[in-house]
Amino acid sequence: MQDGATPIRLLIVDDERGFTEVLSKRMTRRGLRVDTAASGAEAVRMLRTQDYDATIIDLKLEGMDGVEILKVFKLLDPGLPILMLTGHGSETAVKASMRLGAADYLSKPVDFEALVAKVLNVARQGGDKA
Amino acid sequence: MDLQPYNNLSRNLALGVIGISFIPLLLVGGLIFVQFSSIYTEKVYAHLGAVVDKHLETIDAFLAGKQYEVLYLDKAFTYEQLTTPAFLERTLKDIQQQYGRVFVDLGVIDASGRQVAYAGPFDQLGADCSEESWYVNSRDSKIAISDVFLGLHRSPHFIVTVNNSDGLRSWTLKATIDFLAFGNQVENIRIGNTGHAYIVNAQGELQTRPRSVETQALSMVASRTVQRPHTTPGVLIERSLGSDGEDYIVVSAALAGADWKLVFQQESSDALSELATAERIALLVLVAGALAILGMALFMNRKLVTRFRLIDLRTEMMNRQMIEAGKLASIGELAAGIAHEINNPVAIMIEEAGWVGDLLEDEGREMSCREEVERALAQIRTQGVRCKDITHKLLSFARQTDTRVTMVSLPELVAEVVNLSMQPARYARIEFSLNIDPHMPPIKASPTELQQVFLNLINNSIQAMEQDGGTLIISCHASPDEVFITVADTGPGIPEANLSRIFDPFFTTKPVGRGSGLGLSICYGIIHQMGGTIEVESTVGHGTSFNIRLPLQRSDTFQGGNS
């Protein structure tokens, strides 16, 4: 529902393809421009070639896990709002990511409307980045 | 439980204690006794030696006195004077006045052995003495003392002879001396029951009357001579074996004046009777000491071994608890893994349903079955959320397998556990009756451990009421410094006999494989570690009630972090 203006660019990092695909479709339907990455390496590559207004990172990933990706993202783009997704209630990982500068966290399965609201809430306004 | 190691331990401990105590006891006791006995024996020897020595002097003096008297007569008077009957008669009277009737008679014997003069009670004038043994034996020396013989009146006598010559002739002055008084003096030396003295001549013939006929027949074989550092000179002490089989102490000393020996003999058991008493007392003390040590050793030993067994039992229980806790932890990890794995597909399902809803909203406005599809999607979402609830519950349970102490709200914790137990309770037709004060203060405890306590108690109650159903009553309330928790059921109750063992580890009445027998003992351990108490009340046919009291620590004194 972004009225004509520059759409919000969102990056979803999760190795559950089924999840990222359907989430990306639904977000796109809400007017967001969504990219997905299935691994930390892919996500970092994409962040280097493209600017995003918000990201969603799953905590549990093969290879680089969510917290490590968060650290790299914060180095590459300190102002990027990041939402963490967690499949299990690992409080330590959640606390670590909040301390490292995550904007918020949600646990799977998520309420889609709440997720959209959070993304819109934290996202930088499209194009306000130089 | 295998008792063999405890029996071995018990035996080794007992032997050790007894050995260590007995060796010094025996050594010290034995040493003191040997020392005492040698000192005492020495004293007895010294005493006997002194007695004999003293009497020896007396007898020597007596004999010497008589000898000198006769010698004096011989020296003082001439042959003519002595052979004058009136003179001899008067002389005898004089010495009898001086010495009493010890001097029986006086006589003068010429060289041929004929008694040429005599004064005394017997008619011996002119008697021929040349064949008499005392006369024959006296030929070689100036002065001689004969052996004792029984005179005409059956009383013992001996004869002192003095030989003399004046160039013209040689003669012998003789004096008969009554030995009765003298013999009595020797015979009166009596010590104890068997100690007595006698005098023997060179041939060993008795010169005094012995104490009894038996002792007269007794013959001695010297077994050893006692060597003493301070022996009285001339006194010989011997240990001898009598012909009656007894051991004797024989003290003998040679008389100076005659060829006689003064002998004192006493059964050693009599002489050393006080030593025997001391021996008995020492033995008694030793036996009493030994018995005391034995008793003490056995008593301490039993206490110690019982203690060891208890410690071992506790250790084993701890180990089982650790294993149980380990099991719970691994079950928790497994649950967490499963919950996470389930969350992902559930998330996808919910999102896909949402996507169908989105599509329906955009393009399915004309669909006749739209409402039905929307209902189905809502149902998928609802069930997805339900899955999420289940996995989150599992995750939260798995997370709480630690013993970290925090402030716990009992009403919340009880509600959580009751929720978990709702399903099996419903199957068993059991109703919950909760009587919980919602405003009670939080308590300082490990939520996991408390949860375990409640789960164990509630599960036990449910299992007890499985057959016929019933009511499970949980009540919690607090006083200013204590919290009272009751978990009660209306089950069949616990028989009196089992009631005292119910908190024992591994005690179970459940069929093999259904109960570890650890549940209640773990509860007991946890509650006691928290400084509380847990008690059971039960009436067969009416139900069982577990009453827990926990100390209440105010949150302002709560330090946290100690487990």
XYZ file of N, CA and C in Angstrom, chain B residues 314-475:
486
model
N 23.251 -42.831 50.080
C 22.940 -41.463 49.646
C 23.648 -41.142 48.340
N 24.929 -41.551 48.265
C 25.688 -41.293 47.041
C 24.991 -41.944 45.861
N 24.561 -43.192 46.092
C 23.906 -43.896 45.001
C 22.624 -43.174 44.585
N 21.916 -42.676 45.619
C 20.677 -41.960 45.325
C 20.960 -40.703 44.523
N 22.050 -40.001 44.942
C 22.441 -38.799 44.215
C 22.753 -39.134 42.769
N 23.491 -40.249 42.616
C 23.847 -40.650 41.256
C 22.595 -40.879 40.417
N 21.630 -41.591 41.029
C 20.392 -41.862 40.283
C 19.678 -40.562 39.950
N 19.728 -39.636 40.930
C 19.073 -38.355 40.676
C 19.739 -37.636 39.515
N 21.095 -37.724 39.517
C 21.843 -37.090 38.427
C 21.445 -37.704 37.097
N 21.354 -39.040 37.099
C 20.968 -39.723 35.863
C 19.586 -39.275 35.436
N 18.693 -39.196 36.437
C 17.310 -38.783 36.157
C 17.304 -37.373 35.580
N 18.097 -36.501 36.245
C 18.163 -35.115 35.778
C 18.743 -35.076 34.368
N 19.777 -35.913 34.151
C 20.377 -35.983 32.820
C 19.365 -36.414 31.776
N 18.566 -37.411 32.149
C 17.518 -37.886 31.244
C 16.565 -36.756 30.882
N 16.134 -36.046 31.952
C 15.203 -34.935 31.729
C 15.821 -33.922 30.788
N 17.119 -33.637 31.017
C 17.792 -32.634 30.185
C 17.832 -33.084 28.735
N 18.139 -34.374 28.528
C 18.224 -34.800 27.127
C 16.837 -34.849 26.490
N 15.825 -35.202 27.308
C 14.457 -35.152 26.780
C 14.123 -33.720 26.397
N 14.560 -32.779 27.228
C 14.322 -31.364 26.966
C 14.951 -30.920 25.663
N 16.224 -31.354 25.451
C 16.907 -30.977 24.209
C 16.184 -31.522 22.989
N 15.775 -32.787 23.123
C 15.050 -33.443 22.034
C 13.769 -32.669 21.719
N 13.067 -32.292 22.817
C 11.808 -31.568 22.649
C 12.052 -30.238 21.945
N 13.142 -29.563 22.341
C 13.450 -28.267 21.728
C 13.708 -28.434 20.234
N 14.465 -29.473 19.903
C 14.766 -29.739 18.504
C 13.497 -29.987 17.704
N 12.647 -30.835 18.244
C 11.403 -31.172 17.553
C 10.535 -29.938 17.386
N 10.440 -29.142 18.476
C 9.604 -27.946 18.425
C 10.077 -27.018 17.312
N 11.402 -26.868 17.220
C 11.926 -25.970 16.198
C 11.661 -26.497 14.798
N 11.866 -27.824 14.651
C 11.636 -28.423 13.337
C 10.173 -28.295 12.931
N 9.275 -28.393 13.906
C 7.843 -28.305 13.577
C 7.442 -26.866 13.266
N 8.074 -25.929 13.977
C 7.700 -24.523 13.796
C 7.840 -24.050 12.357
N 8.914 -24.508 11.712
C 9.140 -24.044 10.337
C 8.029 -24.472 9.384
N 7.710 -25.786 9.296
C 6.600 -26.153 8.394
C 5.275 -25.518 8.794
N 5.036 -25.380 10.111
C 3.781 -24.761 10.532
C 3.739 -23.311 10.056
N 4.893 -22.638 10.163
C 4.952 -21.242 9.706
C 4.627 -21.161 8.223
N 5.205 -22.107 7.467
C 4.952 -22.091 6.018
C 3.466 -22.332 5.751
N 2.867 -23.337 6.487
C 1.449 -23.626 6.294
C 0.596 -22.402 6.547
N 0.898 -21.707 7.635
C 0.079 -20.539 7.985
C 0.224 -19.450 6.935
N 1.509 -19.264 6.497
C 1.729 -18.223 5.483
C 1.034 -18.566 4.167
N 1.101 -19.891 3.808
C 0.437 -20.307 2.555
C -1.064 -20.088 2.664
N -1.624 -20.390 3.806
C -3.053 -20.153 4.000
C -3.351 -18.660 3.854
N -2.461 -17.861 4.430
C -2.620 -16.412 4.327
C -2.561 -15.967 2.864
N -1.627 -16.610 2.144
C -1.482 -16.254 0.726
C -2.760 -16.604 -0.044
N -3.354 -17.790 0.257
C -4.622 -18.158 -0.378
C -5.677 -17.119 -0.032
N -5.682 -16.692 1.233
C -6.637 -15.653 1.650
C -6.444 -14.381 0.856
N -5.139 -14.008 0.673
C -4.822 -12.796 -0.111
C -5.388 -12.920 -1.514
N -5.116 -14.094 -2.143
C -5.560 -14.325 -3.513
C -7.077 -14.262 -3.598
N -7.717 -14.861 -2.615
C -9.177 -14.902 -2.582
C -9.730 -13.487 -2.514
N -9.039 -12.686 -1.701
C -9.483 -11.295 -1.538
C -9.355 -10.525 -2.854
N -8.238 -10.807 -3.577
C -7.988 -10.068 -4.807
C -8.872 -10.541 -5.953
N -9.006 -11.869 -6.096
C -9.602 -12.345 -7.333
C -10.782 -13.276 -7.150
N -11.090 -13.674 -5.980
C -12.141 -14.681 -5.825
C -13.450 -14.104 -5.344
N -13.694 -12.883 -5.654
C -14.898 -12.246 -5.124
C -16.167 -12.933 -5.611
N -16.085 -13.514 -6.807
C -17.315 -14.074 -7.370
C -17.486 -15.530 -6.995
N -16.513 -16.120 -6.373
C -16.610 -17.542 -6.083
C -17.790 -17.833 -5.162
N -18.539 -18.856 -5.529
C -19.728 -19.177 -4.742
C -19.342 -19.810 -3.394
N -18.204 -20.512 -3.442
C -17.816 -21.194 -2.192
C -16.831 -20.379 -1.369
N -16.793 -19.111 -1.650
C -15.799 -18.263 -1.004
C -15.857 -18.339 0.527
N -17.058 -18.290 1.041
C -17.208 -18.323 2.509
C -16.626 -19.592 3.118
N -16.935 -20.702 2.390
C -16.451 -21.996 2.894
C -14.917 -22.040 2.879
N -14.332 -21.474 1.760
C -12.861 -21.451 1.678
C -12.287 -20.581 2.802
N -12.906 -19.446 3.044
C -12.427 -18.551 4.111
C -12.485 -19.233 5.464
N -13.573 -20.031 5.691
C -13.709 -20.744 6.975
C -12.570 -21.763 7.126
N -12.311 -22.457 5.962
C -11.236 -23.472 5.995
C -9.890 -22.824 6.290
N -9.656 -21.658 5.663
C -8.382 -20.963 5.891
C -8.256 -20.516 7.351
N -9.380 -20.046 7.876
C -9.369 -19.610 9.285
C -9.050 -20.794 10.179
N -9.637 -21.952 9.812
C -9.381 -23.154 10.603
C -7.895 -23.527 10.557
N -7.286 -23.445 9.345
C -5.851 -23.750 9.217
C -5.038 -22.829 10.104
N -5.394 -21.549 10.048
C -4.679 -20.572 10.881
C -4.833 -20.924 12.366
N -6.065 -21.245 12.781
C -6.318 -21.563 14.195
C -5.499 -22.773 14.630
N -5.514 -23.814 13.783
C -4.781 -25.020 14.158
C -3.270 -24.772 14.142
N -2.842 -23.921 13.228
C -1.415 -23.549 13.189
C -1.016 -22.869 14.479
N -1.873 -21.959 14.934
C -1.584 -21.252 16.190
C -1.558 -22.251 17.347
N -2.451 -23.261 17.247
C -2.491 -24.268 18.310
C -1.169 -25.065 18.344
N -0.697 -25.413 17.093
C 0.604 -26.100 17.022
C 1.682 -25.248 17.676
N 1.608 -23.960 17.376
C 2.604 -23.042 17.914
C 2.568 -23.049 19.441
N 1.339 -23.046 19.991
C 1.193 -23.075 21.447
C 1.855 -24.324 22.038
N 1.566 -25.458 21.360
C 2.119 -26.720 21.870
C 3.647 -26.687 21.838
N 4.183 -26.275 20.691
C 5.651 -26.289 20.598
C 6.266 -25.277 21.559
N 5.609 -24.175 21.781
C 6.155 -23.182 22.717
C 6.146 -23.689 24.142
N 5.074 -24.458 24.469
C 4.996 -25.057 25.795
C 6.150 -26.055 25.968
N 6.322 -26.857 24.917
C 7.412 -27.845 24.955
C 8.752 -27.142 25.145
N 8.926 -26.066 24.383
C 10.191 -25.323 24.456
C 10.390 -24.728 25.830
N 9.321 -24.200 26.388
C 9.496 -23.561 27.697
C 9.795 -24.609 28.759
N 9.222 -25.806 28.593
C 9.529 -26.880 29.541
C 10.994 -27.295 29.403
N 11.424 -27.418 28.154
C 12.789 -27.857 27.902
C 13.794 -26.853 28.454
N 13.464 -25.580 28.325
C 14.371 -24.541 28.788
C 14.580 -24.589 30.286
N 13.561 -25.107 31.019
C 13.610 -24.954 32.476
C 14.243 -26.140 33.198
N 15.136 -26.852 32.530
C 15.778 -27.952 33.245
C 17.042 -27.471 33.950
N 16.918 -26.380 34.651
C 18.083 -25.931 35.419
C 17.664 -25.662 36.849
N 18.660 -25.543 37.708
C 18.353 -25.386 39.133
C 18.619 -23.962 39.587
N 18.647 -23.046 38.631
C 18.887 -21.655 39.029
C 17.732 -21.136 39.881
N 18.096 -20.448 40.951
C 17.078 -19.981 41.890
C 16.611 -18.596 41.480
N 15.310 -18.453 41.380
C 14.750 -17.134 41.090
C 13.549 -16.937 42.004
N 12.887 -15.828 41.868
C 11.669 -15.620 42.651
C 10.523 -16.237 41.836
N 9.825 -17.179 42.441
C 8.803 -17.926 41.719
C 7.432 -17.584 42.294
N 6.491 -17.342 41.413
C 5.115 -17.131 41.847
C 4.427 -18.486 41.861
N 4.066 -18.952 43.047
C 3.477 -20.285 43.176
C 2.171 -20.437 42.400
N 1.247 -19.485 42.479
C -0.017 -19.674 41.746
C 0.208 -19.918 40.256
N 1.152 -19.168 39.660
C 1.425 -19.331 38.228
C 2.001 -20.698 37.943
N 2.962 -21.085 38.788
C 3.641 -22.354 38.586
C 2.661 -23.516 38.718
N 1.784 -23.436 39.737
C 0.813 -24.506 39.954
C -0.142 -24.573 38.753
N -0.564 -23.427 38.279
C -1.491 -23.397 37.137
C -0.839 -24.059 35.928
N 0.438 -23.771 35.710
C 1.170 -24.334 34.577
C 1.203 -25.862 34.662
N 1.564 -26.373 35.870
C 1.687 -27.822 36.052
C 0.320 -28.487 35.916
N -0.707 -27.833 36.502
C -2.059 -28.401 36.424
C -2.483 -28.489 34.959
N -2.122 -27.467 34.186
C -2.426 -27.449 32.746
C -1.815 -28.662 32.057
N -0.564 -28.937 32.389
C 0.137 -30.059 31.774
C -0.524 -31.392 32.137
N -1.087 -31.449 33.362
C -1.634 -32.714 33.849
C -3.118 -32.851 33.519
N -3.677 -31.820 32.902
C -5.116 -31.810 32.642
C -5.564 -33.019 31.833
N -4.769 -33.337 30.799
C -5.182 -34.392 29.879
C -5.277 -35.763 30.568
N -4.196 -36.246 31.216
C -4.325 -37.544 31.874
C -5.383 -37.536 32.976
N -5.561 -36.400 33.641
C -6.558 -36.316 34.714
C -7.965 -36.507 34.145
N -8.174 -35.925 32.962
C -9.506 -36.022 32.364
C -9.818 -37.485 32.037
N -8.780 -38.191 31.514
C -8.989 -39.607 31.180
C -9.372 -40.399 32.413
N -8.779 -40.072 33.556
C -9.015 -40.850 34.769
C -10.235 -40.324 35.538
N -10.981 -39.401 34.932
C -12.165 -38.795 35.578
C -11.791 -38.175 36.925
N -10.739 -37.369 36.877
C -10.297 -36.716 38.116
C -10.562 -35.226 38.003
N -11.142 -34.672 39.037
C -11.406 -33.230 39.046
C -10.334 -32.549 39.877
N -9.974 -31.358 39.431
C -9.028 -30.570 40.214
C -9.804 -29.629 41.117
N -9.355 -29.532 42.354
C -9.928 -28.530 43.249
C -8.785 -27.677 43.743
N -8.711 -26.446 43.206
C -7.568 -25.592 43.555
C -7.996 -24.548 44.572
N -7.202 -24.438 45.588
C -7.491 -23.466 46.644
C -6.197 -22.693 46.877
N -5.988 -21.737 45.955
C -4.682 -21.057 45.972
C -4.880 -19.572 46.195
N -4.162 -19.079 47.161
C -4.227 -17.644 47.455
C -3.482 -16.899 46.347
N -4.199 -16.124 45.512
C -3.548 -15.503 44.343
C -2.584 -14.382 44.752
N -2.691 -13.932 45.987
C -1.849 -12.791 46.380
C -0.647 -13.220 47.207
N -0.394 -14.520 47.226
C 0.727 -14.935 48.067
C 2.054 -14.448 47.490
N 3.009 -14.145 48.370
C 4.275 -13.576 47.876
C 5.078 -14.630 47.110
N 5.947 -14.167 46.201
C 6.779 -15.137 45.471
C 7.780 -15.789 46.413
N 8.177 -16.992 46.085
C 9.166 -17.666 46.920
C 10.454 -17.839 46.143
N 11.520 -17.981 46.903
C 12.843 -18.101 46.295
C 13.106 -19.587 46.031
N 13.135 -19.954 44.769
C 13.297 -21.375 44.445
C 13.685 -21.533 42.988
N 14.065 -22.751 42.645
C 14.287 -23.068 41.242
C 12.954 -23.491 40.653
N 12.446 -22.770 39.654
C 11.132 -23.111 39.097
C 11.101 -24.550 38.574
N 12.201 -24.988 37.948
C 12.234 -26.346 37.408
C 12.041 -27.370 38.496
N 12.772 -27.141 39.614
C 12.690 -28.118 40.702
C 11.293 -28.133 41.311
N 10.732 -26.936 41.525
C 9.388 -26.874 42.087
C 8.393 -27.543 41.147
N 8.580 -27.296 39.862
C 7.709 -27.894 38.850
C 7.784 -29.417 38.961
N 9.028 -29.911 39.143
C 9.231 -31.351 39.254
C 8.512 -31.889 40.490
N 8.605 -31.164 41.597
C 7.934 -31.597 42.823
C 6.428 -31.715 42.566
N 5.846 -30.659 42.001
C 4.393 -30.677 41.761
C 4.010 -31.757 40.759
N 4.818 -31.887 39.697
C 4.516 -32.906 38.685
C 4.521 -34.296 39.310
N 5.559 -34.573 40.135
C 5.652 -35.888 40.766
C 4.454 -36.148 41.655
N 4.118 -35.150 42.499
C 3.014 -35.348 43.446
C 1.692 -35.512 42.692
N 1.479 -34.667 41.692
C 0.215 -34.724 40.953
C 0.127 -36.034 40.175
N 1.233 -36.430 39.542
C 1.217 -37.700 38.798
C 0.921 -38.867 39.721
N 1.563 -38.869 40.908
C 1.291 -39.936 41.876
C -0.186 -39.977 42.220
N -0.753 -38.804 42.480
C -2.154 -38.748 42.870
C -3.039 -39.248 41.727
N -2.719 -38.820 40.518
C -3.525 -39.250 39.369
C -3.449 -40.761 39.231
N -2.231 -41.293 39.357
C -2.082 -42.743 39.231
C -2.825 -43.474 40.341
N -2.841 -42.865 41.543
C -3.543 -43.505 42.658
C -5.039 -43.566 42.398
N -5.577 -42.553 41.688
C -7.023 -42.477 41.489
C -7.447 -42.986 40.113
N -6.501 -43.573 39.381
C -6.764 -44.010 38.003
C -7.993 -44.910 37.893
N -8.142 -45.807 38.870
C -9.202 -46.814 38.813
C -10.598 -46.192 38.933
N -10.783 -45.389 39.990
C -12.143 -44.960 40.319
C -12.364 -43.459 40.178
N -11.355 -42.727 39.729
C -11.511 -41.282 39.639
C -11.487 -40.662 41.032
N -11.723 -39.349 41.099
C -11.727 -38.697 42.401
C -11.423 -37.223 42.267
N -10.996 -36.633 43.356
C -10.706 -35.199 43.346
C -9.260 -34.989 43.786
N -8.581 -34.124 43.062
C -7.207 -33.779 43.416
C -7.230 -32.359 43.959
N -6.868 -32.234 45.226
C -6.967 -30.921 45.874
C -5.560 -30.341 46.029
N -5.390 -29.126 45.506
C -4.102 -28.450 45.705
C -4.397 -27.144 46.411
N -3.754 -26.949 47.554
C -3.964 -25.657 48.206
C -2.618 -25.051 48.564
